[in-house]
Structures are given as C-alpha cells and as structure tokens.
PDB file of C-alpha atoms in Angstrom:
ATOM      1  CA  UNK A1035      -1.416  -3.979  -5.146  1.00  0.00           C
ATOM      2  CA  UNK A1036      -2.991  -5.056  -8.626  1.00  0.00           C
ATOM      3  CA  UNK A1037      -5.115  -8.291  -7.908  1.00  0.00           C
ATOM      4  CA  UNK A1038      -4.373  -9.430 -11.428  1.00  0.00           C
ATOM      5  CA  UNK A1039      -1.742  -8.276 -13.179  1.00  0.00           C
ATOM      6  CA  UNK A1040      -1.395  -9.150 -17.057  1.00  0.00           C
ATOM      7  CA  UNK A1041       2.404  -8.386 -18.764  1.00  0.00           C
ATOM      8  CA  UNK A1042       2.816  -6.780 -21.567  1.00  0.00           C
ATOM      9  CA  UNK A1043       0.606  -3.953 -21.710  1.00  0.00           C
ATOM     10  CA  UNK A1044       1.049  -3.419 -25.526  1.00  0.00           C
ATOM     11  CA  UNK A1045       2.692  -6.074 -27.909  1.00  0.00           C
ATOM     12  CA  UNK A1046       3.529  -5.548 -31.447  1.00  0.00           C
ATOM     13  CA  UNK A1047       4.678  -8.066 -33.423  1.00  0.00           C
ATOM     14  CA  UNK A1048       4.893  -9.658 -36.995  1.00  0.00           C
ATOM     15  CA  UNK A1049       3.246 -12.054 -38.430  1.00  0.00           C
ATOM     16  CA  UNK A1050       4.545 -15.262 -37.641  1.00  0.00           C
ATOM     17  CA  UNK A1051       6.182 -14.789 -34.430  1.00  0.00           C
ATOM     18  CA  UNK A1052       5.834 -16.344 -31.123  1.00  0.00           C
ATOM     19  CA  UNK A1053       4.463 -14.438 -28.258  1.00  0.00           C
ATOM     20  CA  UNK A1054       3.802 -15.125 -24.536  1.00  0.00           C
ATOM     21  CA  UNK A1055       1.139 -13.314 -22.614  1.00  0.00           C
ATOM     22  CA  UNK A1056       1.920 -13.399 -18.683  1.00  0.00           C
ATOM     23  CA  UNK A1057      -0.700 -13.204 -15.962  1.00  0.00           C
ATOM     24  CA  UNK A1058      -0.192 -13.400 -12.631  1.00  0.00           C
ATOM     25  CA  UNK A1059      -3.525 -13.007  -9.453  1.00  0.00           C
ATOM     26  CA  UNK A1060      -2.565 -12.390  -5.998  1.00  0.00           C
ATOM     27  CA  UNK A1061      -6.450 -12.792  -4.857  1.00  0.00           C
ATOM     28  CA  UNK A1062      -5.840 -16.569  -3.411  1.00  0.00           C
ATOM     29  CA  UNK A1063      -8.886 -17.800  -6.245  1.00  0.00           C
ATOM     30  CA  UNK A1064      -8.448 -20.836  -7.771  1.00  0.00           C
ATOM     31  CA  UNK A1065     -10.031 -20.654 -11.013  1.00  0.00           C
ATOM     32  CA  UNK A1066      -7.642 -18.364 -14.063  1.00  0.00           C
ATOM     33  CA  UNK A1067      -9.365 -17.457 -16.933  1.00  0.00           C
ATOM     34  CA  UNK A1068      -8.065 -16.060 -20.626  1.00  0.00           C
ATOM     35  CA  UNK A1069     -10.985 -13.700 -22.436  1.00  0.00           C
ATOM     36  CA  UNK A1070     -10.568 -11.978 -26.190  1.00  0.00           C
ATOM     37  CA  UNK A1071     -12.009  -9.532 -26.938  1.00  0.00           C
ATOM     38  CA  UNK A1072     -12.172  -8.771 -30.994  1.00  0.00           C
ATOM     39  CA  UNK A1073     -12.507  -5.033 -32.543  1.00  0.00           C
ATOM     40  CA  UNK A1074     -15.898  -5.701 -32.651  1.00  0.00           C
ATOM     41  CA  UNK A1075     -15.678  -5.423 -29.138  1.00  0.00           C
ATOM     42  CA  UNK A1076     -17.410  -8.916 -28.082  1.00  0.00           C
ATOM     43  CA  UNK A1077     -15.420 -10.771 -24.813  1.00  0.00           C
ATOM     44  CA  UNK A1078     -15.018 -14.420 -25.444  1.00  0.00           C
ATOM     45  CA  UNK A1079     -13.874 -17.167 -23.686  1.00  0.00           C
ATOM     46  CA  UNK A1080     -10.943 -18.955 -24.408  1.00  0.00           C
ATOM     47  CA  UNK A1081      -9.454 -20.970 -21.593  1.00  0.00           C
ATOM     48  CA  UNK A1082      -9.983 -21.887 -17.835  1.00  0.00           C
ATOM     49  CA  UNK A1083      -7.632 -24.022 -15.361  1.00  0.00           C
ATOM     50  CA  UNK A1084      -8.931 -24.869 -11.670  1.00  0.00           C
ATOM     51  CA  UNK A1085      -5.936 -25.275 -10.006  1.00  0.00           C
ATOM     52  CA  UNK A1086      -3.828 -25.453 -12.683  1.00  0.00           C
ATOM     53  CA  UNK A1087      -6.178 -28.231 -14.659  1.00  0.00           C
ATOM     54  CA  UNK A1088      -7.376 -27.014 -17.647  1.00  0.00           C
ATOM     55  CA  UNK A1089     -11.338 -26.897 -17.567  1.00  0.00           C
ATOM     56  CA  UNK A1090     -12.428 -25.024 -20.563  1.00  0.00           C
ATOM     57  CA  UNK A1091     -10.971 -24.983 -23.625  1.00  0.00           C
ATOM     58  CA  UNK A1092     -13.199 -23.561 -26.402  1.00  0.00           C
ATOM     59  CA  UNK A1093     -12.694 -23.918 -30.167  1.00  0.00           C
ATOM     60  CA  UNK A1094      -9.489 -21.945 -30.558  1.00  0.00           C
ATOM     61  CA  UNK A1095      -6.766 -22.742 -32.530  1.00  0.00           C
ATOM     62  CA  UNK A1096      -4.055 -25.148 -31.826  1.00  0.00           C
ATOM     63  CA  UNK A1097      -1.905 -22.178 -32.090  1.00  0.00           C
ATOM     64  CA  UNK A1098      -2.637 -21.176 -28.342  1.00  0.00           C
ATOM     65  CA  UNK A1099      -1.717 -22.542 -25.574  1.00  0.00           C
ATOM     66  CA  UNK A1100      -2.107 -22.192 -21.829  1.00  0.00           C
ATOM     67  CA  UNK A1101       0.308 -23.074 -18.791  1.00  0.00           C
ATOM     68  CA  UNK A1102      -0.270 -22.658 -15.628  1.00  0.00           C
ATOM     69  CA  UNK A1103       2.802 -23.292 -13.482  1.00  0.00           C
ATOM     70  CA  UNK A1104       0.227 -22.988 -10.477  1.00  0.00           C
ATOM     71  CA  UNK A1105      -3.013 -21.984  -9.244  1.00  0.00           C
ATOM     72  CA  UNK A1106      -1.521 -18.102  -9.383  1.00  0.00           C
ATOM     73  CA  UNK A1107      -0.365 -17.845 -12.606  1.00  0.00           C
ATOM     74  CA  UNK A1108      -1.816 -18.249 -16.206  1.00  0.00           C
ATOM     75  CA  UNK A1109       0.238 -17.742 -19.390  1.00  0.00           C
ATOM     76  CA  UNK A1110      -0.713 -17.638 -23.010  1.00  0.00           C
ATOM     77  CA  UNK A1111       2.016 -18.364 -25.643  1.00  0.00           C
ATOM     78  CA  UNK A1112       0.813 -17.984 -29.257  1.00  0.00           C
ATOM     79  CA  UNK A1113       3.035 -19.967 -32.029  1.00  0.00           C
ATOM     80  CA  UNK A1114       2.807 -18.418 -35.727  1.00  0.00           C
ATOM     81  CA  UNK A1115       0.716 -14.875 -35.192  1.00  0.00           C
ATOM     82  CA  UNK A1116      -1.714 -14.232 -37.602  1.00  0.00           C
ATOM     83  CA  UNK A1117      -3.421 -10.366 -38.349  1.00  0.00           C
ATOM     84  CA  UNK A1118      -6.789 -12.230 -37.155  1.00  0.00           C
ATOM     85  CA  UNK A1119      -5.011 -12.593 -33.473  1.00  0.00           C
ATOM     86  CA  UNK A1120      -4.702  -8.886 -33.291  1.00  0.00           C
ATOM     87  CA  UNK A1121      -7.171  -8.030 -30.367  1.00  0.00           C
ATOM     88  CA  UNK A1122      -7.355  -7.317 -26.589  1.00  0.00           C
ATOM     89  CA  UNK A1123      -6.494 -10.464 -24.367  1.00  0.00           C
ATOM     90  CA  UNK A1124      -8.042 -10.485 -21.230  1.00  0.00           C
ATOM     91  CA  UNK A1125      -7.181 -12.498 -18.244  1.00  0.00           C
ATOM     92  CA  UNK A1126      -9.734 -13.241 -14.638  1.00  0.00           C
ATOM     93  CA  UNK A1127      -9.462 -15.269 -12.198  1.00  0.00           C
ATOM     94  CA  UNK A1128     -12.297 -16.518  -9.755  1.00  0.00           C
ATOM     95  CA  UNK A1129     -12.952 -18.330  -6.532  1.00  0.00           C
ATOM     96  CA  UNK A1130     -15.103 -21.594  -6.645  1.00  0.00           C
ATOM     97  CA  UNK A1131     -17.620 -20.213  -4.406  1.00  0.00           C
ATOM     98  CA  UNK A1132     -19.126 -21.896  -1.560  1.00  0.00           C
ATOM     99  CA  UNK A1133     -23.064 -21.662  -0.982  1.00  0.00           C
ATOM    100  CA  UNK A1134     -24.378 -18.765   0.354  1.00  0.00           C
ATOM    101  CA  UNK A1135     -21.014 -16.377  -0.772  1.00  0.00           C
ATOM    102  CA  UNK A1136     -20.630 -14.839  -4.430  1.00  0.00           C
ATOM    103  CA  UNK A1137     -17.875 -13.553  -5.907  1.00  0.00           C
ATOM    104  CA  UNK A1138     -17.574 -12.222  -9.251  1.00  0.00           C
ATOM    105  CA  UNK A1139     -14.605 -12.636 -11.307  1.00  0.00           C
ATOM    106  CA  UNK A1140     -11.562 -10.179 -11.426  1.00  0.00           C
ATOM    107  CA  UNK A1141     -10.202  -9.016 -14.636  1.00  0.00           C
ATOM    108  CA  UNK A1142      -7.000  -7.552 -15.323  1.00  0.00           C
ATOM    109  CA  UNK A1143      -6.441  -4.645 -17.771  1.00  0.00           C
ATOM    110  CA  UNK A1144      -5.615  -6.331 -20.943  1.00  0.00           C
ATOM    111  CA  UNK A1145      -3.046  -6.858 -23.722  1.00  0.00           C
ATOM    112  CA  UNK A1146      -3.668  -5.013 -26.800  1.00  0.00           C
ATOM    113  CA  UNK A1147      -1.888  -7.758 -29.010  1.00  0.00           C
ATOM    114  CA  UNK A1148      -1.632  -6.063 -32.758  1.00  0.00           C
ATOM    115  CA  UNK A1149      -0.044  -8.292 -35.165  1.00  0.00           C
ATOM    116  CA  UNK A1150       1.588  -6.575 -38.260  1.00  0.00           C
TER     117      UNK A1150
ATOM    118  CA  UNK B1039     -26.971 -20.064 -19.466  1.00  0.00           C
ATOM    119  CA  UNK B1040     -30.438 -17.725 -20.123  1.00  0.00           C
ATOM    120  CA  UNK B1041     -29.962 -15.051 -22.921  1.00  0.00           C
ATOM    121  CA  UNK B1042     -30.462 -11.255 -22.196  1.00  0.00           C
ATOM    122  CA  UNK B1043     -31.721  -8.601 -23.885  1.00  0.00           C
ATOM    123  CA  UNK B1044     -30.438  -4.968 -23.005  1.00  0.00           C
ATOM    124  CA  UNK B1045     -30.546  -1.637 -24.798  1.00  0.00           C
ATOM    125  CA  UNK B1046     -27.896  -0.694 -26.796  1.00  0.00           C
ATOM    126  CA  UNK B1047     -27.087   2.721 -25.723  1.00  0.00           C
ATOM    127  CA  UNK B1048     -28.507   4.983 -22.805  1.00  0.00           C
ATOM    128  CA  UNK B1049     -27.962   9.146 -21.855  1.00  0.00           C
ATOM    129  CA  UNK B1050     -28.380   9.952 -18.525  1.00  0.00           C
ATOM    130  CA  UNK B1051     -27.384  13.263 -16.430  1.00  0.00           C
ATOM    131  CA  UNK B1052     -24.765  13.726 -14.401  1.00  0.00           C
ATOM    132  CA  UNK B1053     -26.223  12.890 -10.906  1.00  0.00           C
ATOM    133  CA  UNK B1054     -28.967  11.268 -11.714  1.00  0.00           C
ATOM    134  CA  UNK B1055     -30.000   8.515 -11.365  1.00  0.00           C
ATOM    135  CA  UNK B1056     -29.165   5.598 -14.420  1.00  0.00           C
ATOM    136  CA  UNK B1057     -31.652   2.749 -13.997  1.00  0.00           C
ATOM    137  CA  UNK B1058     -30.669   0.105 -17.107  1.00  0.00           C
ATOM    138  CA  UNK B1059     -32.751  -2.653 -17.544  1.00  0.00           C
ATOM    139  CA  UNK B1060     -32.203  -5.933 -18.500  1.00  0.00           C
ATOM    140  CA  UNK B1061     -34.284  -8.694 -19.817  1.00  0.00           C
ATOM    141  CA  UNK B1062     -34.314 -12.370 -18.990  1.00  0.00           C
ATOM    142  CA  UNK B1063     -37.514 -14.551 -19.682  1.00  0.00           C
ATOM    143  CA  UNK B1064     -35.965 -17.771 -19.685  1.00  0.00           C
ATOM    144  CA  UNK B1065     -33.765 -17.553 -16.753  1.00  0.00           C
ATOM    145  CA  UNK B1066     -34.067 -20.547 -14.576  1.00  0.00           C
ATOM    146  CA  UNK B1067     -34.523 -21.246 -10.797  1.00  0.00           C
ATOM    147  CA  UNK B1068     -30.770 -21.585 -10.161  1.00  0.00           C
ATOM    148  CA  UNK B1069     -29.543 -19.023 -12.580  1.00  0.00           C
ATOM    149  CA  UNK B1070     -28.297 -16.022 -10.925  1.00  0.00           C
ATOM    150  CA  UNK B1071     -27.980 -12.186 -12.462  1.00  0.00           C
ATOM    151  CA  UNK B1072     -24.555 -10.243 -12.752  1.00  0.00           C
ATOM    152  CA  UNK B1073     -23.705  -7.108 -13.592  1.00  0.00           C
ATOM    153  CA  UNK B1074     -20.308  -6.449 -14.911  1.00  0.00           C
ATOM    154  CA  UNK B1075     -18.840  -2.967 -17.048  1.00  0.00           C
ATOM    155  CA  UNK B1076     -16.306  -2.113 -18.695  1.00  0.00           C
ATOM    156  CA  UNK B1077     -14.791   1.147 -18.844  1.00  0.00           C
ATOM    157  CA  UNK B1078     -13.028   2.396 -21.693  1.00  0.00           C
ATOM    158  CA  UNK B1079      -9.534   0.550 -22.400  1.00  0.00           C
ATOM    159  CA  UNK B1080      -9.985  -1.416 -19.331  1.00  0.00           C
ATOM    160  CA  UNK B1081     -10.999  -5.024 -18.141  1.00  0.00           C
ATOM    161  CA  UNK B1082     -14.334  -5.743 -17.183  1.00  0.00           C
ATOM    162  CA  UNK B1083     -15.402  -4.830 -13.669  1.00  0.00           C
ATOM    163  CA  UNK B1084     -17.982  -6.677 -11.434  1.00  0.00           C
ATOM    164  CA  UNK B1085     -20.966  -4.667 -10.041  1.00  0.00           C
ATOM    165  CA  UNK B1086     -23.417  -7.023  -8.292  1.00  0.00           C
ATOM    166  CA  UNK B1087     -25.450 -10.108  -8.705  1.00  0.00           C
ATOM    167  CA  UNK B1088     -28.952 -11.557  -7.422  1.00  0.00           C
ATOM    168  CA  UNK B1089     -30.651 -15.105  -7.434  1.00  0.00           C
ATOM    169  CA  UNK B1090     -34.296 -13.164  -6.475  1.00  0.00           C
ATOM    170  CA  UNK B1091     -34.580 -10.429  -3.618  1.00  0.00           C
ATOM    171  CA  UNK B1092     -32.976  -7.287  -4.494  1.00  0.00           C
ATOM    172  CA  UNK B1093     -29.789  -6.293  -3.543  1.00  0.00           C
ATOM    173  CA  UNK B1094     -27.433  -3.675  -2.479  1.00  0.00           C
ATOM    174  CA  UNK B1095     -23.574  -2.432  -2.648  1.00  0.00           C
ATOM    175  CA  UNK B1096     -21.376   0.611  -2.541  1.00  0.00           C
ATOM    176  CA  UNK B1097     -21.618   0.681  -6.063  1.00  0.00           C
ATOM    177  CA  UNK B1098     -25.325   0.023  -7.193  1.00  0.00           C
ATOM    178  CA  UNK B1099     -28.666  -1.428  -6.567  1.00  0.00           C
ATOM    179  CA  UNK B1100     -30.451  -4.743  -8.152  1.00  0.00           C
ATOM    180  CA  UNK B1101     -33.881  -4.626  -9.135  1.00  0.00           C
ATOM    181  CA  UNK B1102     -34.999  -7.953  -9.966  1.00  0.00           C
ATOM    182  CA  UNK B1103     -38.670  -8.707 -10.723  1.00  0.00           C
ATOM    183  CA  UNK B1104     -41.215 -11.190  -8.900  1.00  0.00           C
ATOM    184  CA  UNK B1105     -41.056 -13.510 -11.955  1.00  0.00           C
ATOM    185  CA  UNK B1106     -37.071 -12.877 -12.216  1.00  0.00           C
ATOM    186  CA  UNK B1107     -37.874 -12.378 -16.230  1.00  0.00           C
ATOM    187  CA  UNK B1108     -36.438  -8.448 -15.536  1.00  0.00           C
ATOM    188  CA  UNK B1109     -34.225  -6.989 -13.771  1.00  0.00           C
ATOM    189  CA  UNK B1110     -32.452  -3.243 -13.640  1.00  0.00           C
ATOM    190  CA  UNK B1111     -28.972  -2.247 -12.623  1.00  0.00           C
ATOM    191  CA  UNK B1112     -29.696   1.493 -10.581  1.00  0.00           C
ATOM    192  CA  UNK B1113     -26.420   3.433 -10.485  1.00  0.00           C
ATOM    193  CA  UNK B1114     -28.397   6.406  -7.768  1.00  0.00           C
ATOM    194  CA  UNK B1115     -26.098   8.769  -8.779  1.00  0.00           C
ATOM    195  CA  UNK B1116     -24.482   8.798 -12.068  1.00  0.00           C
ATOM    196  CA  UNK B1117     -20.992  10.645 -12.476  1.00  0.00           C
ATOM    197  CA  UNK B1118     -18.602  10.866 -15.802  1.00  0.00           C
ATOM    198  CA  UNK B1119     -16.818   8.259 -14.627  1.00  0.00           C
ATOM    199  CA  UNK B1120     -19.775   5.792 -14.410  1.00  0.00           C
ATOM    200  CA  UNK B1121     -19.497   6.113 -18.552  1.00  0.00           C
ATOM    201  CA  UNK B1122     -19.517   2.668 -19.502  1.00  0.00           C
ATOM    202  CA  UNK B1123     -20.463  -0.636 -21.601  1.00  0.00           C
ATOM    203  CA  UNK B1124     -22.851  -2.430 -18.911  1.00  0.00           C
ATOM    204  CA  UNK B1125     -22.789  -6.547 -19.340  1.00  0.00           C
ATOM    205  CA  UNK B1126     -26.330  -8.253 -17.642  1.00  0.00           C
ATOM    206  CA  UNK B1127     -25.259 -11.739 -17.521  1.00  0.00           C
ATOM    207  CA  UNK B1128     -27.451 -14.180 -16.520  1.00  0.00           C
ATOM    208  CA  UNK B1129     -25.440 -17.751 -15.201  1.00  0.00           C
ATOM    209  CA  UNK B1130     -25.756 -20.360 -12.778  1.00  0.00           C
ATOM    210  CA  UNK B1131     -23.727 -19.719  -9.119  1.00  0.00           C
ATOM    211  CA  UNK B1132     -20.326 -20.130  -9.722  1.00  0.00           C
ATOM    212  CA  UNK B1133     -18.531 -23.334  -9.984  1.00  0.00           C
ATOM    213  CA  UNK B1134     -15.116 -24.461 -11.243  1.00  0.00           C
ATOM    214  CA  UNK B1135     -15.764 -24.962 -15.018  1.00  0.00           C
ATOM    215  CA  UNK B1136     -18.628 -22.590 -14.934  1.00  0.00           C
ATOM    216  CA  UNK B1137     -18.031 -19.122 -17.652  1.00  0.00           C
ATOM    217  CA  UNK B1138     -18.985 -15.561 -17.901  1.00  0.00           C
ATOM    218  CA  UNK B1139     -20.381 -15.394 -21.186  1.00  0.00           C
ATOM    219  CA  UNK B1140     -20.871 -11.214 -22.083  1.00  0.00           C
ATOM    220  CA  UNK B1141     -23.502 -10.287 -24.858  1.00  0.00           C
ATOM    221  CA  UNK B1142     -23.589  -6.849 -26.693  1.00  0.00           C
ATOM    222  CA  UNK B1143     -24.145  -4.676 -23.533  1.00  0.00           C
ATOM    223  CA  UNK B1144     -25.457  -1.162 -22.991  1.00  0.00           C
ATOM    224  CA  UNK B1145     -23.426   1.956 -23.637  1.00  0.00           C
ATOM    225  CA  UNK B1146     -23.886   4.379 -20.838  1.00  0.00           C
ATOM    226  CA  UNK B1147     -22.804   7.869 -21.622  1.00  0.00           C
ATOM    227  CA  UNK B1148     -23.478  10.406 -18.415  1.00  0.00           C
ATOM    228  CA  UNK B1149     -23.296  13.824 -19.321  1.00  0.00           C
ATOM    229  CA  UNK B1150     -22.561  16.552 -17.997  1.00  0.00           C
TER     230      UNK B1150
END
C-alpha cells in the first residue's frame, strides 16, 4: 500500500488552464504538506493544513489553492497555468509528534506538472 | 531553523562505507538533525534524526558531535542504489505548523 499517494503522475497542459493535483495519505498523520520543487532542483514549501486548517501558507500566488476535505486528503488546484509553474509538486504528510517519539515526514512521488 | 553547510558532491565505492558530513554551528539546544534523500525522480525519503547522542537505524548511523556544531550521516555499506541527493536539515522537534526546509544537499554517486 502507498502511504501517500499523489494523482497524476505526469500532467501536461497549456498555458492558462486549470489543473487539480490530488493527494491522498493512508498513514493516520495529521499534518499534509504541498513541496515544489523548481528545475533548479531546490524543494520549497508551499502549504500545510493540521487537520484540515491551513497552517502555512508561504508567498505563493493567489493562483493556488489548497483543500483539504479532511485530515487524509490534500488537493492543489491551480487557476490560469503559467510556464513558471512547470516543476515537480510534491506532497508529505506528518504526525504532530509527542515528546520522546520522532517521525519524519512521508513524501509521495511527485507530479511533474509541465506547462506548454 | 539553524543553516547547514554540506558538500556538494561525494564518490564513494560500492561497499564502503559513505560517511557525509554536515555542518551546523548555530544549531540551538532544541533543534534537532534530520537526514532526508532523494533518489532520482522520486520524493524525498527520511533517514534519521538526533537532538545529541548518536543514533542508529536499519538504514544508517548519526554522528553528532559533543558541541552538536557537526554531525555525519554513515551509510556502512554503500550500494548503487544508495546514489542520492542527501538533505542535513537542522529544525526544532516537530510540531503542527513546524516545516522541513531542504538546502542544496550532497550528491552521492557510489560506484561500482
């Protein structure tokens, strides 16, 4: 069983479209994350939602937006694709540890997003 | 969360042992290590992590220093399939809100 599954593998698309990014974790952690990671090849951080509350949001366009329906599930649907979007989207989740566990965080294997 | 500093590339021999460093001077008293790497075309995969005493899984060992200012992932015996960008990420414990926040990494290339 994948622990987090991310749907579609590979999206191409054109300029302008909208796009949805699925990602589903069946680890029981309560924290979803989306990453990007650019041709340059540098992950950053886009979004987190704690049971389904959106904690982090950094400075990306109003373009993208999150949903989580709940704590298992964490979309991305981008409005109006741009060539800049075209990169590898990454999502995690994570369990709010307790003291004295660790857990790292879980990735999934990506969507190559390439915008034509 | 501390900044690292970490080679950009490293060879190493198949079985043998990799030892890649990683440096950390202002890491703080609650900041913890991690190790994450990413394999070619796939997502980021989590090795280990340390607050100070060293540590051990299936996968690796963590070296950290006295001072916690170092530390060095040892993979104790490398295959092809260990080939890799290596993340040292040093971050407080978990929390909701907290963030992974990956650098430039070290390229690992075992040989044959």
């Amino acid at each position: 069983d994948t622990a987090v599954s991310q749907t579609p593998k590979y999206l191409v698309t054109q300029m302008g479209n909208d796009k949805s990014i699925k990602c589903e974790q069946n680890l029981g952690h309560d924290t979803m994350y989306w990453y990007k990671q650019d041709s340059k090849k540098f992950l950053k951080i886009m979004f987190s939602y704690n049971n389904k509350e959106l904690i982090i949001n950094e400075t990306v366009p109003n373009r993208f937006s999150p949903k989580s329906p709940d704590k298992a599930h964490l979309n991305l649907h981008i409005n109006s694709l741009e060539l800049g979007d075209s990169a590898v989207y990454f999502c995690a989740s994570s369990q709010f540890s307790t003291p004295g566990q660790g857990s790292g965080y879980t990735f999934g294997s990506g969507t190559r997003l390439t915008v034509v | 969360d501390a900044k690292t500093t970490q080679p950009t590339s490293m060879d190493c021999a198949e079985g043998r042992a990799a030892n890649l460093p990683c440096n950390h001077s202002t890491i703080s008293g609650n900041e913890y290590v991690y190790w994450y790497r990413q394999i070619h075309s796939q997502g980021p995969q989590y090795i280990i992590h340390g607050l100070k005493n060293n540590e051990t899984n299936e996968m690796a060992s963590l070296i950290i220093t006295e001072d916690r200012k170092s530390s060095t992932l040892i993979l104790p015996h490398a295959t092809l399939r260990d080939t890799a960008v290596y993340y040292c990420i040093v971050r407080v414990r978990e929390t909701s809100g907290s963030r992974l926040t990956f650098g430039e990494g070290t390229q690992l290339t075992v040989n044959p």
